[in-house]
Tab-separated table of C-alpha atoms in Angstrom:
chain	number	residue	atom	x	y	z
L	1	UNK	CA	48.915	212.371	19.083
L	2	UNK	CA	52.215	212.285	21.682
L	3	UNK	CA	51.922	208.996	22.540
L	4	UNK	CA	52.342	208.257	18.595
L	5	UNK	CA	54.748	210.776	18.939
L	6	UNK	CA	56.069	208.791	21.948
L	7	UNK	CA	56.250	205.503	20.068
L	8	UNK	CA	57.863	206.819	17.451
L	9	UNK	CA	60.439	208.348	19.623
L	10	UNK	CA	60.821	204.969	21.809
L	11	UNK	CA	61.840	203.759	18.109
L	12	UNK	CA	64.233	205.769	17.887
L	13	UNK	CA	65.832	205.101	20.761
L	14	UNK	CA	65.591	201.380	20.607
L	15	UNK	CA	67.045	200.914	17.275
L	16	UNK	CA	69.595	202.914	18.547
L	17	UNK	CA	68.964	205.422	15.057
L	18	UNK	CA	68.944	208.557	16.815
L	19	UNK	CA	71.631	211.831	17.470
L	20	UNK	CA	73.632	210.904	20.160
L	21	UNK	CA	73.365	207.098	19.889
L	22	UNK	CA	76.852	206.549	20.055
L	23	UNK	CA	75.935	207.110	24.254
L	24	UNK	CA	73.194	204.580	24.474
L	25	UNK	CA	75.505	201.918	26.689
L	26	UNK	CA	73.149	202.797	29.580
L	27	UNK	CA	70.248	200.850	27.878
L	28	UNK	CA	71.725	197.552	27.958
L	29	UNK	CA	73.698	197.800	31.482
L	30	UNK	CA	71.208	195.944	33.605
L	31	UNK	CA	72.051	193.084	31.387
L	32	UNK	CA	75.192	193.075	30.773
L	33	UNK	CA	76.001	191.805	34.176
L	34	UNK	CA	79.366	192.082	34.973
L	35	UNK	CA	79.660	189.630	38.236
L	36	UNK	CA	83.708	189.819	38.799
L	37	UNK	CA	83.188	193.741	38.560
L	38	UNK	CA	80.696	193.682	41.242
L	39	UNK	CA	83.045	190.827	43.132
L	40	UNK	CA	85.812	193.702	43.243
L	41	UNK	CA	83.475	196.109	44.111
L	42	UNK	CA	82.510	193.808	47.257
L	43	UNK	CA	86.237	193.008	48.029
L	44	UNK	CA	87.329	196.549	47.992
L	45	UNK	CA	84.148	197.534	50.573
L	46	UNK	CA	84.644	194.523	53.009
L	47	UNK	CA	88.751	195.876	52.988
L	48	UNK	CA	88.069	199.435	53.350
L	49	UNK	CA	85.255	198.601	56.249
L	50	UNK	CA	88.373	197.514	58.103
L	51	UNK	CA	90.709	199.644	57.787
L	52	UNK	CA	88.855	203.428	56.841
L	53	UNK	CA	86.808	205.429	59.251
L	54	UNK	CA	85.964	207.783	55.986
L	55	UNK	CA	85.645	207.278	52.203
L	56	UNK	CA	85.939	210.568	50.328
L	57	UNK	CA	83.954	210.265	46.830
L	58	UNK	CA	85.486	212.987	44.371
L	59	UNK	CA	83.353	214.078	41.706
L	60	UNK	CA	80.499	216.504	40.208
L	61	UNK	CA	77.498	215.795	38.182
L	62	UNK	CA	76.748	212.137	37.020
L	63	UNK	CA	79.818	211.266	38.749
L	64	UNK	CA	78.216	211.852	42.592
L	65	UNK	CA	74.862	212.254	42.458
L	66	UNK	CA	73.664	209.089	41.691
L	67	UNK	CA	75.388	207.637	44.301
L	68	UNK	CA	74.504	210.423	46.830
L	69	UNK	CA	70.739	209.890	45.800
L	70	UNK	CA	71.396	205.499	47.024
L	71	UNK	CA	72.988	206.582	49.966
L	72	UNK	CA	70.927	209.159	51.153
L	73	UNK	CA	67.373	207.053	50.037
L	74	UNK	CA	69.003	204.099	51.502
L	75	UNK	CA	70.910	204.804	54.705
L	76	UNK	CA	69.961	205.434	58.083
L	77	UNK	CA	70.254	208.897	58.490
L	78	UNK	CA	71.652	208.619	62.034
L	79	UNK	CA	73.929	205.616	61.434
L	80	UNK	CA	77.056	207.568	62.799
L	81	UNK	CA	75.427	208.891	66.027
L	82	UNK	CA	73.860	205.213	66.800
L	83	UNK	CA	77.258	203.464	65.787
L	84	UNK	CA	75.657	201.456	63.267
L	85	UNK	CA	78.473	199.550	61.296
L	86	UNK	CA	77.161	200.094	57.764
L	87	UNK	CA	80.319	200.447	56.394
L	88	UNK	CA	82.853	203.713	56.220
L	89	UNK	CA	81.090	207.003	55.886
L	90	UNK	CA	81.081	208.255	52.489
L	91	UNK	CA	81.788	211.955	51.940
L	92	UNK	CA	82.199	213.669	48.759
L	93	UNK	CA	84.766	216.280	47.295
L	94	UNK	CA	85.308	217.836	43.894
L	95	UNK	CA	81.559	218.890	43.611
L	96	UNK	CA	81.709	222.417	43.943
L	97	UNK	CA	84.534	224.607	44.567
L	98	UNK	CA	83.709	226.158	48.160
L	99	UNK	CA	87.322	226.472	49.796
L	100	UNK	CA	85.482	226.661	53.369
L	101	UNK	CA	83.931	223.243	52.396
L	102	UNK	CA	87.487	222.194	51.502
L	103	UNK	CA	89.280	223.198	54.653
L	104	UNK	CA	86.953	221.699	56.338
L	105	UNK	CA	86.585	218.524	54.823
L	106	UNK	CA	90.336	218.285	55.126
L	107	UNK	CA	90.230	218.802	59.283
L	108	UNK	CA	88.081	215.967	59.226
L	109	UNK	CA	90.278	214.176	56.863
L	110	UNK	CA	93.249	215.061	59.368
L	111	UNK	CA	91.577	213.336	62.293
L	112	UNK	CA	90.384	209.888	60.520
L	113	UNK	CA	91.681	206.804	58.872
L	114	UNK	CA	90.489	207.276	55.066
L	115	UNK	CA	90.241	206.673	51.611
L	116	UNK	CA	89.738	208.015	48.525
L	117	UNK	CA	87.392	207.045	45.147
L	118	UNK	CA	88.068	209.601	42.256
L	119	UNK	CA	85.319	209.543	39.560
L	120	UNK	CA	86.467	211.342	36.209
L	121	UNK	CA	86.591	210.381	32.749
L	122	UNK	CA	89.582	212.522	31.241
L	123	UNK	CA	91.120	213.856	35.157
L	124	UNK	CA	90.795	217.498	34.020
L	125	UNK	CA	87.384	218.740	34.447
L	126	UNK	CA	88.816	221.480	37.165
L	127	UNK	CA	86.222	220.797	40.716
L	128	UNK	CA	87.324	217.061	41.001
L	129	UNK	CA	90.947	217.795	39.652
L	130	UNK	CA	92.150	220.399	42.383
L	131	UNK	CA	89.871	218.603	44.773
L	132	UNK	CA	91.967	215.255	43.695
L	133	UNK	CA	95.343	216.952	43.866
L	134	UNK	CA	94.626	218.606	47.280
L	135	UNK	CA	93.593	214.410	48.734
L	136	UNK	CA	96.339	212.521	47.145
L	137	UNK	CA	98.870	214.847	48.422
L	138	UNK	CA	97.720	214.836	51.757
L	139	UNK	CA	97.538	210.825	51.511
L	140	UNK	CA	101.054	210.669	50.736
L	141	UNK	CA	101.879	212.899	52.971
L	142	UNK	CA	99.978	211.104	55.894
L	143	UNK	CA	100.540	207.309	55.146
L	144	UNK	CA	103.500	207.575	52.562
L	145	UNK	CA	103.077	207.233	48.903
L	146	UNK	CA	102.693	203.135	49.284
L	147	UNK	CA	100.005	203.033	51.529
L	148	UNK	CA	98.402	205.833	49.631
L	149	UNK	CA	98.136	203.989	46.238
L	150	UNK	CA	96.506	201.143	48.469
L	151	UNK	CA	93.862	204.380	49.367
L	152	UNK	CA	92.523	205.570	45.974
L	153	UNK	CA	90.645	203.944	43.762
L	154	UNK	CA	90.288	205.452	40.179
L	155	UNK	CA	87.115	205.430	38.194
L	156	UNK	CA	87.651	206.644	34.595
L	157	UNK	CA	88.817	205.803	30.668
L	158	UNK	CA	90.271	202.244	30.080
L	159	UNK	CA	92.701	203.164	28.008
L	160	UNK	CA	93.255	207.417	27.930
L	161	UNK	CA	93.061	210.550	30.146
L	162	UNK	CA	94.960	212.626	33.048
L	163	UNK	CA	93.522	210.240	35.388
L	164	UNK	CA	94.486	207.001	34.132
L	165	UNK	CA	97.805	208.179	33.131
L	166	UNK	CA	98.305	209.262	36.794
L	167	UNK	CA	96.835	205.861	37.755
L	168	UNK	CA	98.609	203.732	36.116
L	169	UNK	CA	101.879	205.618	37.299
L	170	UNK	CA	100.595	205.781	40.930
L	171	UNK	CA	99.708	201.790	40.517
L	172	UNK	CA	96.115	202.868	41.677
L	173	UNK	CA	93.296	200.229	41.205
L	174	UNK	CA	91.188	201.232	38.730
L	175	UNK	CA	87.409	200.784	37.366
L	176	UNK	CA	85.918	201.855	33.778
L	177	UNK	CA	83.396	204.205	32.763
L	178	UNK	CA	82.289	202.847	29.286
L	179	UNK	CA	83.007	204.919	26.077
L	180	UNK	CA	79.367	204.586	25.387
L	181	UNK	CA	77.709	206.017	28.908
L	182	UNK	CA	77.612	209.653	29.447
L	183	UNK	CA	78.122	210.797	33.044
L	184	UNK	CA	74.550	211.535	34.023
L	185	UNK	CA	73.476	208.114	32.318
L	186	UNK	CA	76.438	206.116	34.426
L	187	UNK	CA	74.919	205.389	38.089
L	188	UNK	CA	75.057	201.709	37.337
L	189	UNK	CA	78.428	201.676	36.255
L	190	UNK	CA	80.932	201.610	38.894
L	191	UNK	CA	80.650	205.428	38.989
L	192	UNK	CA	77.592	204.780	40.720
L	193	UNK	CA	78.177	201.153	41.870
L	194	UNK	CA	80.996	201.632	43.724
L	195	UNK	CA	80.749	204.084	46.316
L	196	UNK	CA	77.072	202.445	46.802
L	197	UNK	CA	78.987	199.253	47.559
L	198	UNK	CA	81.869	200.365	49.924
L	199	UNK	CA	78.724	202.221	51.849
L	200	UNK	CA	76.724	198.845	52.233
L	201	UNK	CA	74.051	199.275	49.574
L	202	UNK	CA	73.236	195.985	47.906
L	203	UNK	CA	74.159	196.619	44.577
L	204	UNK	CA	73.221	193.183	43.293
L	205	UNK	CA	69.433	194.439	44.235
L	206	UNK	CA	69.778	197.455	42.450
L	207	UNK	CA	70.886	195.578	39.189
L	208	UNK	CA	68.254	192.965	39.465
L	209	UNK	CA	65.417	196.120	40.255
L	210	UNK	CA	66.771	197.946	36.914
L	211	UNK	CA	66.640	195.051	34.955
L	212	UNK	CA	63.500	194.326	35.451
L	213	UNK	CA	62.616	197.908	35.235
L	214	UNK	CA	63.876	197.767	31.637
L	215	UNK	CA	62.070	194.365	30.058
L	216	UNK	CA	58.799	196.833	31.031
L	217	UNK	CA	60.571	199.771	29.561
L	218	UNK	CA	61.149	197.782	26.405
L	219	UNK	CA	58.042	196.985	25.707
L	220	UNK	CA	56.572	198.942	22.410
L	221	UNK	CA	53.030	199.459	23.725
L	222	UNK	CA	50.883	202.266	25.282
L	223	UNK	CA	50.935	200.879	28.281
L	224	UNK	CA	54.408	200.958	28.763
L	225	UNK	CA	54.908	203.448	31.869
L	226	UNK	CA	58.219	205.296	30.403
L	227	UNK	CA	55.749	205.824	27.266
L	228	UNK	CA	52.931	207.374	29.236
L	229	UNK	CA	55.146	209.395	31.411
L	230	UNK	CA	56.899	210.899	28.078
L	231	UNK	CA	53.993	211.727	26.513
L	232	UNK	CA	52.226	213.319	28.842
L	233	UNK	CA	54.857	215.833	29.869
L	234	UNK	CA	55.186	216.413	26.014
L	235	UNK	CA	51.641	217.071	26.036
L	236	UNK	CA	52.024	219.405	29.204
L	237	UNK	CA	54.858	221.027	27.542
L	238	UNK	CA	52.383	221.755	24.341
L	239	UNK	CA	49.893	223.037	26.532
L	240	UNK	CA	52.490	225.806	28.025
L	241	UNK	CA	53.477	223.846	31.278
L	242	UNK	CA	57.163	224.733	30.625
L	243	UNK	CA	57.897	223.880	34.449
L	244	UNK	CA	57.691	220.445	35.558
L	245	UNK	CA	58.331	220.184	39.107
L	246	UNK	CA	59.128	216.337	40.810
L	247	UNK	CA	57.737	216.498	44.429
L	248	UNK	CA	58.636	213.783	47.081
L	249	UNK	CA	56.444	213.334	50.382
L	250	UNK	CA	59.929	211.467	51.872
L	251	UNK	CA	63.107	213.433	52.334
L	252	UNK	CA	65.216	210.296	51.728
L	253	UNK	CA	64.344	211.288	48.202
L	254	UNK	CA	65.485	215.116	48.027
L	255	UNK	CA	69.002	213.782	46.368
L	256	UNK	CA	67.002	211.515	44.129
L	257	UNK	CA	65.312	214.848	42.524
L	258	UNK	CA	68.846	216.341	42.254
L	259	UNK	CA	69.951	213.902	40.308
L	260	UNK	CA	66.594	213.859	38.158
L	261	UNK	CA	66.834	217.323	37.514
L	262	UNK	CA	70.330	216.665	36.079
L	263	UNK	CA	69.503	213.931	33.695
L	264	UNK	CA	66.753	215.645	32.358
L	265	UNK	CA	68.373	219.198	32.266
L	266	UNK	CA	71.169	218.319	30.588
L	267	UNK	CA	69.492	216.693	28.228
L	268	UNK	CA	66.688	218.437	27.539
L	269	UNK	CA	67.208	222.022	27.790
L	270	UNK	CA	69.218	222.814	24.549
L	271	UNK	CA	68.359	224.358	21.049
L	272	UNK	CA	65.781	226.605	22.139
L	273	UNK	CA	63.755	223.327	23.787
L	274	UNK	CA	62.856	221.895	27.224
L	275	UNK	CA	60.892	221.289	29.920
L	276	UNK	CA	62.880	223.367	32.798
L	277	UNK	CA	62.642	220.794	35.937
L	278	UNK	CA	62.912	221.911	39.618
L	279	UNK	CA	61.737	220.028	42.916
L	280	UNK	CA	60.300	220.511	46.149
L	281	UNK	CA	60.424	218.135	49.436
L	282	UNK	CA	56.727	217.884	50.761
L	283	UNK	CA	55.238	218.322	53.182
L	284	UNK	CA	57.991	220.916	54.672
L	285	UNK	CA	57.708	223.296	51.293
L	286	UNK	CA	54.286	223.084	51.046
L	287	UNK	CA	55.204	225.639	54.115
L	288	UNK	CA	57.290	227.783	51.538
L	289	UNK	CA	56.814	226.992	47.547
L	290	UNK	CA	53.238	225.751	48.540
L	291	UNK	CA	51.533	229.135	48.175
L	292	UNK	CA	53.246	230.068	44.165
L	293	UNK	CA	52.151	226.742	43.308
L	294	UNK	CA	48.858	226.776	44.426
L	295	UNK	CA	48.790	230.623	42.970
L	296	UNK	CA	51.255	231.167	41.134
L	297	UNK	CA	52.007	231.066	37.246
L	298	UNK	CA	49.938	228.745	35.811
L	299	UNK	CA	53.612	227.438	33.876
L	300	UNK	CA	53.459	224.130	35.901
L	301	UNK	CA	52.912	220.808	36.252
L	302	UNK	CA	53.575	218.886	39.206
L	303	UNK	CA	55.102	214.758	38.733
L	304	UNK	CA	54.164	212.941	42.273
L	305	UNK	CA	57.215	210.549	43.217
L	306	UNK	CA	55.053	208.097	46.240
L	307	UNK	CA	56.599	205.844	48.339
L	308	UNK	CA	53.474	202.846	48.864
L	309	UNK	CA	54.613	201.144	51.675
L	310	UNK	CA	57.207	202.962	54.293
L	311	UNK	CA	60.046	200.736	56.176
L	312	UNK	CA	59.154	201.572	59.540
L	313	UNK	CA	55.897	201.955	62.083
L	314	UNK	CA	55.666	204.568	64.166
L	315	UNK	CA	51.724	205.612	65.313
L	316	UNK	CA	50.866	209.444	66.797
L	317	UNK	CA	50.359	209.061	70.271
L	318	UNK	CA	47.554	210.085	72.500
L	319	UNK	CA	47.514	213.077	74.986
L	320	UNK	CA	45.056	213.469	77.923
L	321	UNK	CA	45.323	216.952	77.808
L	322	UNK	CA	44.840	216.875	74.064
L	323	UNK	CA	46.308	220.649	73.847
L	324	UNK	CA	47.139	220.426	70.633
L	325	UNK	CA	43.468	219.192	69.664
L	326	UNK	CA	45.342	216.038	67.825
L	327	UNK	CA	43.606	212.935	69.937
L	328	UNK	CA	41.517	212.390	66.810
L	329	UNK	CA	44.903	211.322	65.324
L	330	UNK	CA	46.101	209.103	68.367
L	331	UNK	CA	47.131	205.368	67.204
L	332	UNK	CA	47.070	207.079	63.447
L	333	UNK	CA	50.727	205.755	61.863
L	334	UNK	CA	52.455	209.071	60.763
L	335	UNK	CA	52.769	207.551	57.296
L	336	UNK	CA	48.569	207.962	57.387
L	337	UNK	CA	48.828	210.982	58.249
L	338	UNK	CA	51.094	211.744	55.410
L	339	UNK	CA	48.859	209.960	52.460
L	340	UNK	CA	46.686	212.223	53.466
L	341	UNK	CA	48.444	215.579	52.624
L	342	UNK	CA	49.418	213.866	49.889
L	343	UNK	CA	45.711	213.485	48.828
L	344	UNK	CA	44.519	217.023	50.122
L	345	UNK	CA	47.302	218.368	48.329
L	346	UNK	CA	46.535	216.861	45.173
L	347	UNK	CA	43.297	218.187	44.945
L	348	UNK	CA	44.415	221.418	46.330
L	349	UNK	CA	46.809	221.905	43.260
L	350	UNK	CA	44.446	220.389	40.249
L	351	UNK	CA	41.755	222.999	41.283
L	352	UNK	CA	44.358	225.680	41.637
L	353	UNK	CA	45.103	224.234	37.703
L	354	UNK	CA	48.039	222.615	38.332
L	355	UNK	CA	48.256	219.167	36.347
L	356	UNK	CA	49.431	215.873	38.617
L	357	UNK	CA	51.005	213.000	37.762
L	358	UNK	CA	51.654	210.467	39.865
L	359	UNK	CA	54.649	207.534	39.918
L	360	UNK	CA	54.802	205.078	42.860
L	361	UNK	CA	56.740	202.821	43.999
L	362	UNK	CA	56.520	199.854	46.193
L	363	UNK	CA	59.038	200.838	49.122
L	364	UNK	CA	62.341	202.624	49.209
L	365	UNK	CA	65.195	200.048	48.685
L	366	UNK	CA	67.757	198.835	46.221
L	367	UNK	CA	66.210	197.342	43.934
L	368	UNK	CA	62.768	199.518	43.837
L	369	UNK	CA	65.467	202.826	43.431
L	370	UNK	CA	67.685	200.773	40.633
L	371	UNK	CA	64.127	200.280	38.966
L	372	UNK	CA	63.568	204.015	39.235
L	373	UNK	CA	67.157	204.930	38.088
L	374	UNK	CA	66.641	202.906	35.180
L	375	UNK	CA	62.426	204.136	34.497
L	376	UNK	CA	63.748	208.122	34.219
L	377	UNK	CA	66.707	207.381	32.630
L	378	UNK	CA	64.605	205.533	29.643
L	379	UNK	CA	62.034	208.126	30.100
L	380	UNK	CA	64.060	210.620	29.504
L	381	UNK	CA	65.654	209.531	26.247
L	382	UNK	CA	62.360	209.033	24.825
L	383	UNK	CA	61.048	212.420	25.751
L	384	UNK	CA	63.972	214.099	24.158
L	385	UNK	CA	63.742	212.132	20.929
L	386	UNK	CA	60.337	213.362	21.150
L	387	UNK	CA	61.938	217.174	21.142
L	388	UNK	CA	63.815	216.314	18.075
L	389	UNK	CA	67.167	217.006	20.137
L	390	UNK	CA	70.409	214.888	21.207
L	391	UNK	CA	69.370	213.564	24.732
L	392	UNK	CA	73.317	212.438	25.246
L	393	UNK	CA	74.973	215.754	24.641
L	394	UNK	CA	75.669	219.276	26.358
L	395	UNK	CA	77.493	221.785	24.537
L	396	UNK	CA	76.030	224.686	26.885
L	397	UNK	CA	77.815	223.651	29.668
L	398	UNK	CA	81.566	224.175	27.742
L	399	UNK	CA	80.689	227.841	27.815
L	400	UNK	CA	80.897	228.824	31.414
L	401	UNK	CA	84.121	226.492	30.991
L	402	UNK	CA	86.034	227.897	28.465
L	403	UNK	CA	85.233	231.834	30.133
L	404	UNK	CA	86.564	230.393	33.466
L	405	UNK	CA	89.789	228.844	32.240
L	406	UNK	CA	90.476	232.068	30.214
L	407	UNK	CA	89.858	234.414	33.439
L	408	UNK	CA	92.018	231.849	35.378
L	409	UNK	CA	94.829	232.643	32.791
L	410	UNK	CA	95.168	229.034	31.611
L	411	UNK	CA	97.966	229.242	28.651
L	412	UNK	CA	95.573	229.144	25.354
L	413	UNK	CA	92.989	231.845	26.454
L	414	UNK	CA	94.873	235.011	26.297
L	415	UNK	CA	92.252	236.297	23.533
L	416	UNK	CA	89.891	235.188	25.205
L	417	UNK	CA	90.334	236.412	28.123
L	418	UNK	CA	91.148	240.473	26.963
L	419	UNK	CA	87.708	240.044	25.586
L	420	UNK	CA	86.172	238.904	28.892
L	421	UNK	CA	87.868	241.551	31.100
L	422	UNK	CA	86.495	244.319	29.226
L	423	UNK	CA	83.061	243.062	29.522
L	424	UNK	CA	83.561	242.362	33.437
């Protein structure tokens, strides 16, 4: 029954018949290869390699965490402390509104040569717009307002918006977000696409891995993957596994669930509906969360992300001593070692009744993670439609909005506001 339900769904999504389908530019964006985009993309990293130490990325939602998930799946961790030249070090602003975090950000920002990529569709959402109005000035005010334009690059509306009214003024170089890709949905646009490229990622890998992740994702048959995966968290869901949890045995992936849990969040969790999703990094939780999952609420399900094939070798060593009791292990790659929790674990959580399923992928690099962009993104869509909800739309999150711009005092929210300090 769900996967009929699931093929019905992946209908509605691929005729492009369903709420919210004005927002279904995302499907078609592997193909729609826009070369002399991606040339300026390339340009603007091998310019900025030259002449910025730092690139600060400022945005929240969709409009960083896709490209913090690349960077931190696809980066040496210790490039800066080994001087490896993989291109400026990308830092990100406008995501939460910490004024510690700020200050500090900005004594580092003091110290280096920089630059500056501002993600936002209209310019007003309030993180990325004080966090944008706090870098430019400080640009100007370090390099003069010339240099500065050369040192912010504006990603937002074509034609409309705060932002591209102050870029076009500024005489900023700018990049689109489609009218038809919501923010969450927009990693391989140049919200995504662009930081990834100033940082060194090759983005021409991640197109090529999502495109071919969608000709299998647009395939009408049970064995499509996206399918499966749809319709068995649906079936979960009917079963009372409200919880679905992602769990990585790498912790290159940790910002890969935080953007998952976004993109299904947002557009799940609405009208009463939704599987609520949450994440843990294995093995290290499995020294935390490990004991409610194995005993917890039985509101769970667990979805295994695997990594197949790792990028380096390194074996466990052998001790004469043997102290530890570990020579059994000695010449054992750690990855082996690894599998193996994975495995014990497994079994450990299906006879503690907590479902598994399990999504691999070949190795960690661009164009296996554009694949995997592309698989949840699709996946996601058709689990919604599944729902019977608008996967592309999030009215909850105005609320907090409109409640913080009226205790701010922003001109337009005086009723508002009366209302809210009485309750407060």
């Amino acid at each position: 029954m769900s996967l009929s339900k699931a093929l019905e769904a992946f209908d509605t999504l691929t005729t492009r018949k369903g709420r919210g389908n004005d927002y279904l530019g995302w499907l078609d964006l592997p193909t729609d290869n826009n070369r002399p985009e991606q040339d300026a993309m390339k340009k603007i990293a091998a310019e900025w390699k030259l002449k910025a130490q730092v690139v600060v990325v400022i945005g929240i939602g969709g409009t960083y965490l896709g490209s913090k998930t690349a960077l931190e799946a696809l980066l040496h961790p210790f490039a800066n402390e080994l001087a490896l030249n993989q291109g400026p070090k990308i830092l990100f602003a406008g995501q939460n509104l910490s004024q510690d975090y700020m200050a500090e950000l900005m004594d580092l920002l003091e110290e280096k040569e920089y630059a500056a990529i501002v993600i936002s569709k209209s310019g007003t959402t309030t993180e990325p717009a004080i966090a944008f109005r706090i870098i430019k000035n400080h640009l100007e005010t370090k390099y003069g307002k010339e240099e500065a334009a050369t040192r912010v690059i504006a990603v937002t509306d074509k034609s409309r918006g705060a932002l591209k009214e102050v870029a076009s003024k500024e005489g900023y170089r700018t990049f689109v977000i489609p009218d038809d890709v919501g923010g969450r949905y927009s990693v391989l646009t140049p919200v995504g696409l662009l930081p990834m490229a100033v940082a060194g990622v090759n983005i021409d890998s991640m197109i090529q891995g999502a495109a071919k992740m969608r000709e299998i994702c647009m395939e009408r048959s049970g064995n499509n993957i996206a399918i499966q995966y749809a319709a068995l968290r649906n079936l979960l869901y009917g079963k009372g596994k409200t919880i679905e949890i992602l769990v990585n045995f790498n912790p290159k992936l940790q910002y890969f669930a935080e953007w998952w849990k976004q993109l299904f969040g947002e557009s799940e969790g609405k009208e009463g509906k939704g599987i609520f999703p949450a994440s843990v990094n294995f093995t290290s939780d499995l020294h935390s969360m490990g004991q409610y999952i194995q005993e917890g609420e039985r509101i769970m399900f667990e979805t295994v992300l695997d990594v197949k094939h790792p990028a380096r070798e390194y074996s466990v060593g052998n001790d004469p001593a043997d102290v530890d009791g570990l020579n059994f292990l000695a010449g054992m790659e750690v990855e082996q070692v690894n599998k193996k929790a994975r495995a014990g674990t497994k079994l450990a959580h299906i006879d503690g009744g907590v479902p598994n399923i399990l999504l691999e992928a070949e190795r960690l690099d661009a164009f296996n993670l554009g694949a995997l962009f592309y698989f949840f993104e699709f996946a996601c869509g058709v689990s919604a439609y599944m729902l019977g909800i608008n996967p592309f739309d999030q009215p909850g999150v105005e609320d907090y909005k409109q409640n913080m711009f009226a205790l701010l005092g922003k001109p337009g929210y005086e009723e508002l506001a009366e209302k809210l300090k009485e309750r407060l």
